[in-house]
Coordinates of C-alpha atoms and ligand atoms in Angstrom, one line a residue:
M1 CA 124.7 103.4 112.4
N2 CA 128.2 102.2 113.2
L3 CA 130.4 103.0 110.2
E4 CA 133.2 100.6 111.3
L5 CA 132.8 97.1 109.9
T6 CA 133.0 94.1 112.3
E7 CA 135.4 91.3 111.8
T8 CA 132.7 89.1 110.3
Q9 CA 131.5 91.8 107.9
T10 CA 135.1 92.4 106.7
L11 CA 135.6 88.6 106.3
I12 CA 132.5 88.2 104.2
R13 CA 133.3 91.3 102.1
D14 CA 136.8 90.2 101.5
T15 CA 135.8 86.6 100.7
A16 CA 133.2 87.8 98.2
R17 CA 135.7 90.4 96.7
K18 CA 138.4 87.8 96.2
F19 CA 136.1 85.3 94.5
A20 CA 134.4 88.0 92.5
R21 CA 137.6 89.5 91.2
E22 CA 139.5 86.3 90.6
R23 CA 136.8 83.9 89.4
V24 CA 133.7 85.9 88.3
A25 CA 135.0 89.1 86.7
P26 CA 137.2 87.3 84.1
L27 CA 134.1 85.4 82.8
A28 CA 131.6 88.2 82.9
R29 CA 132.0 89.4 79.3
T30 CA 131.8 85.8 77.8
L31 CA 128.9 84.9 80.0
D32 CA 127.1 88.0 78.8
R33 CA 127.8 87.4 75.2
E34 CA 126.8 83.7 75.4
E35 CA 123.8 84.4 77.7
R36 CA 125.1 81.5 79.8
F37 CA 124.0 81.0 83.4
P38 CA 127.1 80.2 85.5
T39 CA 126.0 77.0 87.2
D40 CA 129.5 76.0 88.4
L41 CA 130.2 79.5 89.8
F42 CA 126.9 79.3 91.6
R43 CA 127.6 76.0 93.3
Q44 CA 130.9 77.6 94.6
L45 CA 128.9 80.6 95.9
G46 CA 126.9 78.2 98.0
E47 CA 130.1 76.5 99.3
M48 CA 131.4 79.9 100.4
G49 CA 128.2 80.8 102.3
L50 CA 127.3 83.6 99.9
L51 CA 123.8 82.1 99.1
G52 CA 122.7 82.4 102.7
V53 CA 124.7 85.3 104.2
N54 CA 121.9 86.3 106.6
L55 CA 120.7 82.7 107.3
P56 CA 121.2 80.7 110.5
A57 CA 124.2 78.4 110.6
R58 CA 121.8 75.6 111.6
Y59 CA 120.4 75.7 108.0
G60 CA 123.8 76.1 106.3
G61 CA 123.8 79.9 106.3
S62 CA 126.8 82.2 107.2
E63 CA 124.8 83.9 110.0
A64 CA 126.7 87.1 109.1
G65 CA 123.8 89.6 109.0
V66 CA 122.4 92.0 106.5
V67 CA 125.2 94.5 106.3
A68 CA 127.6 91.6 105.4
Y69 CA 125.1 90.5 102.8
A70 CA 124.9 94.0 101.3
L71 CA 128.7 94.2 101.2
A72 CA 129.0 90.8 99.5
M73 CA 126.3 91.9 96.9
M74 CA 128.3 95.0 96.1
E75 CA 131.4 93.0 95.4
M76 CA 129.6 90.4 93.3
A77 CA 127.8 93.0 91.3
A78 CA 131.0 95.0 90.6
A79 CA 132.3 91.8 89.0
D80 CA 129.1 90.6 87.3
A81 CA 125.6 92.0 87.8
S82 CA 124.0 88.9 86.3
T83 CA 125.6 86.6 88.8
S84 CA 124.7 89.0 91.6
V85 CA 121.0 89.1 90.8
A86 CA 120.7 85.3 91.0
M87 CA 122.6 85.5 94.2
A88 CA 120.3 88.2 95.5
V89 CA 117.1 86.3 94.7
T90 CA 118.4 83.1 96.2
N91 CA 119.3 84.8 99.5
M92 CA 115.8 86.5 99.4
C93 CA 114.0 83.2 99.0
G94 CA 116.0 81.6 101.7
E95 CA 115.3 84.5 104.1
L96 CA 111.6 84.3 103.3
I97 CA 111.3 80.6 104.0
N98 CA 113.4 81.0 107.2
A99 CA 111.2 83.8 108.4
F100 CA 107.8 82.3 107.7
G101 CA 108.4 78.6 107.2
T102 CA 107.8 75.7 109.5
D103 CA 110.8 73.9 111.0
A104 CA 110.3 71.1 108.3
Q105 CA 110.3 73.7 105.5
R106 CA 113.4 75.4 106.8
E107 CA 115.2 72.0 107.2
K108 CA 114.3 70.9 103.7
Y109 CA 114.5 74.1 101.6
V110 CA 116.6 76.8 103.4
T111 CA 119.5 74.3 103.6
R112 CA 119.2 73.5 99.9
L113 CA 119.2 77.2 99.0
A114 CA 122.0 78.1 101.2
S115 CA 124.3 75.3 100.2
G116 CA 123.8 75.8 96.4
E117 CA 122.3 72.3 96.1
A118 CA 119.1 73.9 94.7
I119 CA 121.5 75.9 92.5
A120 CA 119.2 79.0 92.8
G121 CA 116.0 80.2 94.2
S122 CA 113.2 81.9 92.2
F123 CA 110.7 84.5 93.4
A124 CA 107.6 84.0 91.3
L125 CA 105.3 87.0 92.0
S126 CA 104.9 89.0 88.8
E127 CA 102.5 88.0 86.0
P128 CA 102.1 89.3 82.5
H129 CA 99.5 91.8 83.5
A130 CA 100.6 92.4 87.2
G131 CA 104.0 93.7 88.0
S132 CA 103.7 96.9 90.1
D133 CA 100.3 95.7 91.3
P134 CA 100.8 92.2 92.6
G135 CA 97.4 92.3 94.3
A136 CA 95.9 91.9 90.8
L137 CA 97.6 88.5 90.1
R138 CA 95.5 85.8 88.6
T139 CA 97.3 82.5 89.2
T140 CA 95.0 80.3 91.3
A141 CA 95.7 77.7 93.9
V142 CA 92.8 75.4 94.8
R143 CA 93.0 72.9 97.7
R144 CA 92.2 69.3 96.7
G145 CA 92.7 66.8 99.5
D146 CA 96.4 66.9 100.5
V147 CA 97.6 69.0 97.6
W148 CA 97.2 72.6 96.3
V149 CA 96.6 72.7 92.5
L150 CA 98.1 75.7 90.8
N151 CA 97.1 77.2 87.4
G152 CA 98.3 80.3 85.8
S153 CA 101.4 82.1 84.5
K154 CA 104.3 84.1 85.8
Q155 CA 106.5 86.6 84.0
W156 CA 110.2 87.8 84.5
I157 CA 111.2 85.0 86.7
T158 CA 114.9 85.3 87.6
S159 CA 116.8 81.9 87.4
G160 CA 113.5 80.2 86.6
A161 CA 115.0 77.5 84.4
Y162 CA 117.6 76.6 87.0
A163 CA 115.8 77.0 90.3
G164 CA 115.4 73.9 92.5
V165 CA 113.3 75.9 94.9
M166 CA 110.7 78.6 94.0
V167 CA 108.4 80.7 96.1
V168 CA 105.2 81.2 94.1
W169 CA 102.2 83.5 94.8
A170 CA 98.7 82.4 93.9
R171 CA 95.2 83.5 94.6
T172 CA 93.4 81.3 97.1
S173 CA 90.4 83.6 97.3
P174 CA 89.0 86.5 95.2
A175 CA 89.6 89.0 98.1
G176 CA 92.3 91.2 96.3
N177 CA 95.5 91.5 98.3
K178 CA 94.1 89.4 101.1
G179 CA 93.3 86.6 98.7
L180 CA 96.9 85.7 98.0
S181 CA 98.9 82.9 99.4
C182 CA 102.5 81.8 99.0
F183 CA 103.8 78.3 98.1
I184 CA 107.1 76.6 97.9
V185 CA 107.4 74.8 94.6
E186 CA 110.3 72.5 93.7
G187 CA 111.9 72.8 90.2
G188 CA 110.8 69.9 88.0
T189 CA 107.3 69.5 89.6
K190 CA 104.9 68.0 87.1
G191 CA 102.7 70.8 85.6
L192 CA 105.3 73.5 86.0
I193 CA 106.3 74.5 82.5
I194 CA 109.4 76.7 81.9
G195 CA 109.0 79.3 79.1
K196 CA 111.6 80.7 76.8
H197 CA 114.6 82.6 78.1
E198 CA 114.0 86.3 77.5
D199 CA 116.4 88.1 75.2
K200 CA 117.3 91.0 77.4
M201 CA 119.1 94.3 77.0
G202 CA 121.3 93.6 80.0
L203 CA 121.9 91.0 82.7
R204 CA 122.2 88.6 79.8
S205 CA 123.7 85.7 81.7
S206 CA 121.0 85.9 84.3
N207 CA 118.2 83.5 83.3
T208 CA 114.8 85.2 82.9
V209 CA 111.8 83.1 81.9
S210 CA 108.1 82.9 82.1
L211 CA 106.4 80.0 84.0
T212 CA 103.2 78.3 83.3
F213 CA 101.4 76.2 85.9
E214 CA 99.0 73.6 84.4
D215 CA 97.3 71.6 87.1
C216 CA 100.5 71.7 89.0
E217 CA 100.1 69.8 92.3
V218 CA 102.0 71.1 95.3
P219 CA 101.9 69.2 98.7
A220 CA 99.6 70.9 101.2
E221 CA 102.6 71.3 103.6
N222 CA 104.3 73.6 101.1
L223 CA 101.9 76.5 101.8
L224 CA 104.4 79.1 103.2
G225 CA 102.9 81.2 106.1
A226 CA 99.1 81.3 106.5
E227 CA 96.5 81.1 103.8
G228 CA 95.7 84.6 102.7
Q229 CA 98.9 86.0 104.2
G230 CA 100.8 86.0 100.8
F231 CA 100.7 89.7 100.1
K232 CA 102.3 90.5 103.4
L233 CA 105.0 87.9 102.7
A234 CA 105.7 89.4 99.3
M235 CA 106.0 92.9 100.8
V236 CA 108.3 91.7 103.6
A237 CA 110.5 89.8 101.1
L238 CA 110.6 92.8 98.8
D239 CA 111.7 95.2 101.6
G240 CA 114.8 93.0 102.1
G241 CA 115.2 92.4 98.4
R242 CA 115.4 96.1 97.7
I243 CA 118.5 96.3 99.9
G244 CA 120.0 93.6 97.7
I245 CA 119.2 95.5 94.5
A246 CA 120.5 98.8 96.0
A247 CA 123.7 97.0 96.8
Q248 CA 123.8 95.6 93.3
A249 CA 123.4 99.1 91.9
C250 CA 126.3 100.3 94.1
G251 CA 128.5 97.5 92.8
V252 CA 127.8 98.3 89.1
G253 CA 128.3 102.0 89.8
R254 CA 131.6 101.4 91.4
A255 CA 132.8 99.1 88.6
A256 CA 131.8 101.8 86.0
L257 CA 133.6 104.5 88.0
E258 CA 136.8 102.5 88.5
A259 CA 136.9 101.5 84.8
T260 CA 136.5 105.2 83.9
V261 CA 139.2 106.5 86.2
A262 CA 141.6 104.0 84.7
Y263 CA 140.6 105.1 81.2
V264 CA 140.9 108.8 81.7
K265 CA 144.3 108.5 83.2
D266 CA 145.5 106.6 80.1
R267 CA 143.6 108.3 77.2
Q268 CA 145.5 111.2 75.7
A269 CA 143.8 114.2 74.0
F270 CA 145.2 117.7 73.3
G271 CA 148.6 116.7 74.6
Q272 CA 147.6 115.2 78.1
P273 CA 145.5 112.5 79.7
I274 CA 141.9 113.5 79.5
G275 CA 141.7 113.0 83.3
E276 CA 143.8 116.1 83.7
F277 CA 141.0 118.3 82.3
Q278 CA 138.6 120.0 84.6
G279 CA 135.5 118.8 82.7
P280 CA 136.1 115.0 83.2
R281 CA 137.4 115.6 86.7
F282 CA 134.2 117.4 87.8
M283 CA 132.1 114.6 86.2
L284 CA 134.1 112.0 88.1
A285 CA 133.8 113.9 91.4
D286 CA 130.0 113.9 91.0
M287 CA 130.0 110.2 90.1
Q288 CA 132.1 109.4 93.2
T289 CA 129.9 111.5 95.5
Q290 CA 126.7 109.9 94.3
L291 CA 128.2 106.4 94.6
E292 CA 129.2 107.0 98.2
A293 CA 125.8 108.5 99.1
A294 CA 124.1 105.4 97.6
E295 CA 126.5 103.1 99.5
L296 CA 125.7 104.9 102.8
L297 CA 121.9 104.7 102.2
T298 CA 122.2 101.0 101.4
L299 CA 124.3 100.2 104.5
R300 CA 121.9 102.2 106.7
A301 CA 118.9 100.3 105.5
A302 CA 120.9 97.0 105.9
S303 CA 121.9 98.0 109.4
M304 CA 118.3 98.9 110.4
K305 CA 117.0 95.5 109.1
E306 CA 119.8 93.8 111.0
K307 CA 118.8 95.5 114.2
G308 CA 115.2 94.5 113.8
Q309 CA 114.0 98.1 113.2
P310 CA 111.3 99.1 110.7
F311 CA 113.2 99.7 107.4
S312 CA 110.7 99.7 104.5
R313 CA 111.2 103.4 103.9
E314 CA 115.0 103.2 104.1
A315 CA 115.2 100.2 101.8
S316 CA 113.1 102.0 99.2
M317 CA 115.2 105.2 99.5
A318 CA 118.3 103.1 99.1
K319 CA 116.9 101.2 96.1
L320 CA 115.6 104.4 94.5
F321 CA 118.7 106.5 94.9
A322 CA 121.2 103.7 94.2
S323 CA 119.5 102.5 91.0
E324 CA 119.2 106.0 89.6
M325 CA 122.8 106.6 90.6
S326 CA 124.0 103.5 88.8
N327 CA 122.2 104.6 85.6
K328 CA 123.7 108.1 85.8
V329 CA 127.2 106.9 86.6
A330 CA 127.2 104.2 83.9
D331 CA 125.9 106.8 81.4
K332 CA 128.8 109.2 82.3
A333 CA 131.2 106.3 82.1
V334 CA 130.2 105.6 78.5
Q335 CA 130.4 109.3 77.7
L336 CA 133.9 109.6 79.1
H337 CA 135.1 106.6 77.1
G338 CA 133.8 108.3 73.9
G339 CA 133.5 105.8 71.0
Y340 CA 135.2 103.1 73.1
G341 CA 132.4 103.2 75.6
Y342 CA 130.0 102.1 72.9
I343 CA 131.8 98.8 71.9
D344 CA 132.2 95.7 73.9
E345 CA 136.0 95.8 74.2
F346 CA 135.5 97.9 77.2
P347 CA 133.2 96.8 80.0
V348 CA 131.3 100.1 80.5
E349 CA 128.8 99.3 77.7
R350 CA 127.8 96.2 79.7
F351 CA 127.6 98.2 83.0
F352 CA 125.3 100.7 81.2
R353 CA 123.0 97.8 79.9
D354 CA 123.1 96.0 83.3
A355 CA 122.2 99.2 85.3
R356 CA 119.1 99.9 83.2
V357 CA 116.8 97.3 84.8
Q358 CA 117.7 98.4 88.3
T359 CA 115.1 101.2 88.3
I360 CA 112.5 98.7 87.1
Y361 CA 112.7 95.4 89.0
E362 CA 112.0 94.7 92.7
G363 CA 109.7 97.7 92.4
T364 CA 110.1 100.6 89.9
S365 CA 111.4 103.9 91.0
E366 CA 107.8 105.1 91.0
V367 CA 106.8 102.3 93.4
Q368 CA 109.7 103.2 95.7
R369 CA 108.4 106.8 95.8
M370 CA 105.0 105.4 96.7
V371 CA 106.5 103.5 99.6
I372 CA 108.8 106.4 100.7
A373 CA 105.8 108.9 100.7
R374 CA 103.5 106.4 102.5
E375 CA 106.0 105.7 105.3
S376 CA 107.3 109.3 105.6
F377 CA 103.7 110.5 106.0
K378 CA 103.2 108.0 108.8
L379 CA 106.4 109.4 110.5
L380 CA 105.7 113.0 109.9
G381 CA 102.0 113.1 110.4
Ligands
CAA1 N1 105.5 94.9 105.2 C1 104.4 94.3 105.8 N2 103.2 94.6 105.4 C2 103.0 95.5 104.4 C3 104.1 96.1 103.8 C4 105.4 95.8 104.2 N3 106.5 96.4 103.7 N4 103.7 96.9 102.8 C5 102.3 96.8 102.8 N5 101.9 95.9 103.8 C6 100.6 95.5 104.1 C7 99.8 96.8 104.5 O1 99.9 97.1 105.9 C8 98.4 96.4 104.2 O2 97.9 95.6 105.2 P1 96.4 95.7 105.7 O3 95.5 95.5 104.5 O4 96.2 94.6 106.7 O5 96.2 97.1 106.2 C9 98.5 95.6 102.9 O6 99.9 95.1 102.9 C10 98.3 96.3 101.7 O7 99.2 97.4 101.6 P2 99.0 98.6 100.6 O8 97.6 99.1 100.6 O9 100.1 99.6 100.8 O10 99.2 97.8 99.2 P3 99.0 98.3 97.7 O11 98.2 97.3 97.0 O12 98.7 99.8 97.7 O13 100.5 98.2 97.1 C11 102.8 98.7 96.7 C12 101.6 98.8 97.6 C13 104.0 99.3 97.5 C14 102.7 99.4 95.4 C15 103.1 97.2 96.4 O14 102.1 96.6 95.6 C16 104.5 97.0 95.7 O15 105.5 96.9 96.4 N6 104.5 96.8 94.4 C17 105.7 96.5 93.6 C18 105.9 95.0 93.5 C19 107.3 94.6 93.2 O16 108.2 95.2 93.7 N7 107.5 93.7 92.3 C20 108.8 93.2 92.0 C21 108.7 91.8 91.6 S1 110.0 90.8 92.2 C22 111.4 91.0 91.3 O17 111.5 91.9 90.5 C23 112.4 90.0 91.6 C24 113.5 89.7 90.7 O18 113.5 88.6 90.1 C25 114.6 90.5 90.6

């Protein structure tokens, strides 16, 4: 892996950093308190090319690659993890349609996702009884003439109430994993019912809803990939998505660390700034080391994906390590702030809440370990 950034990667990172620091970070606390999805900010992300960082220019993407995408995600997450998860899922949907779609699907939907015209993309795989085991999902799609008719429900759908373009998995035959197919569904389609916004511990300005499909008719040409290929599409999308969440965890970890360094330099106890004591300094040294290890794992997985190498194992390692790092770092950040870490005047309580879901979504830490073991056994055996 080349550790030097290219001109393009630096440009994307700096563009994301400037926007994140100047426009997103100042709003993050209010958006979190008001549970408000930042529609305007999102349109601007599209204008800046941050909703299609790894998508072809032909479809409105930045064509800047996966490393640039991971760097942009780190910057956005350091400012506001909620905004960054909607950005991650939108990039993920665009990449899936670009990889498996027909030219017409790319023309119609990738452009809308990358430009921000669709506002956001949603990834509708999980169901109330099927999260880690998507092969058990029950939503059905039945072909009737020139439409597919979808029935069933989805759970934990990021940006679901705002998404103009969704990728939705449904069962087209009873054959377990092999009976799943993937569909592109437009927001506002008749029979697609948006459930209530979940009242979450963290990521409060990210919109999370359930979806119900009641005889929802989707044009036959909106089948994405081949019939029965849906499970594979989900796995391929999630491999890439895990790099995005690993990058998000790195961003939150960095924000927590930076806020804490500023605090311990200022806060006095026993006649000196608490950052002069060995105890806090050793904690901060461990936090910094874990953060940088997570960043390296994340950029390695991104670089392998960009080069077209197999990267499932590395993406899962990055996601596992980075999400566990962000939770440890945010926990120590709260501890080093003392009582001030527990109130919302300081941002570390939000970082602590936002980090928590990172070991759960896009595959729990336990699912990442399953993937790492499976792929390592192939390599070592
Ligand atoms: N790429 C391509 N194909 C893959 C693959 C990959 N990464 N992983 C598996 N496959 C293929 C296998 O080769 C196999 O194909 P064959 O049957 O032809 O041999 C098939 O898929 C089944 O593979 P497994 O037997 O390994 O599948 P499994 O049922 O045991 O499941 C799992 C494996 C890793 C646990 C998987 O189910 C999984 O990743 N679960 C977690 C799901 C998840 O991450 N959900 C998150 C929801 S999205 C979200 O959170 C988004 C958000 O809004 C933030």
